């Protein structure tokens, strides 16, 4: 789905990603690589294929949009170094020409040397581009003239069907003061958003992105 925000064209993809054609930038938030491996280390039965699936989805997006820059808007890695992050390091080598930017989130705790080894450029607390300020947690934005685009809360929306069934989906939120991207990882919960008048919510369904 294509929308206009702050005078610029934005593409909202059903794979929970945002593409800015003018800047050739693909943005996602809350990738949480390493979360499943971290849980397995703690003895929880979590599938080992979660990180692989998320990276495959990201590969599809890169092929689809051919961006010059990939921006991860916080919580790229869930915890310390583990097997999921080793998989990412191997996957990253396929995209030597692609700029990888990370706006640090609350779960991004690796050393700067670790990020540098993986070819990831760090920005803290934000990365500003055009009229937008990419930041993991919108209330922390100090760029008064720019429109914050954040992540962090894993936004979701509940849709009531004709038979009164209730379905919950990830969503993109565009409010008066800031926007929130859906969590990219499939291994995350959802925080329900209740839009106010003039705010826009776009549900991410398995087949498409729909305004609700």
Short mmCIF file of C-alpha atoms in Angstrom, two decimals, residues 21 30-31 38 41 47 51 54 61 73 87 99 118-119 125 128 139 141 151-153 160 165 186 189 203 207:
data_model
loop_
_atom_site.label_atom_id
_atom_site.label_comp_id
_atom_site.label_asym_id
_atom_site.label_seq_id
_atom_site.Cartn_x
_atom_site.Cartn_y
_atom_site.Cartn_z
CA UNK A 21 11.32 5.43 -2.82
CA UNK A 30 12.25 -5.02 16.02
CA UNK A 31 14.01 -7.79 14.10
CA UNK A 38 18.30 -17.07 23.74
CA UNK A 41 19.54 -21.62 25.86
CA UNK A 47 11.82 -23.61 16.88
CA UNK A 51 15.59 -16.50 12.61
CA UNK A 54 12.85 -13.76 9.21
CA UNK A 61 12.22 -7.48 0.51
CA UNK A 73 14.89 0.90 13.63
CA UNK A 87 23.60 -17.04 10.95
CA UNK A 99 24.34 -0.01 3.53
CA UNK A 118 29.18 -7.36 10.67
CA UNK A 119 29.26 -4.20 8.55
CA UNK A 125 19.59 7.70 19.42
CA UNK A 128 17.21 11.66 10.40
CA UNK A 139 8.82 9.95 22.99
CA UNK A 141 12.83 12.18 19.92
CA UNK A 151 9.08 0.87 16.74
CA UNK A 152 9.47 -0.64 20.20
CA UNK A 153 5.84 -1.29 21.17
CA UNK A 160 -14.19 -7.45 14.26
CA UNK A 165 -15.14 -12.85 15.24
CA UNK A 186 7.31 -13.23 13.65
CA UNK A 189 3.66 -10.26 20.82
CA UNK A 203 -3.49 -3.68 9.47
CA UNK A 207 -2.42 -11.09 1.97
#
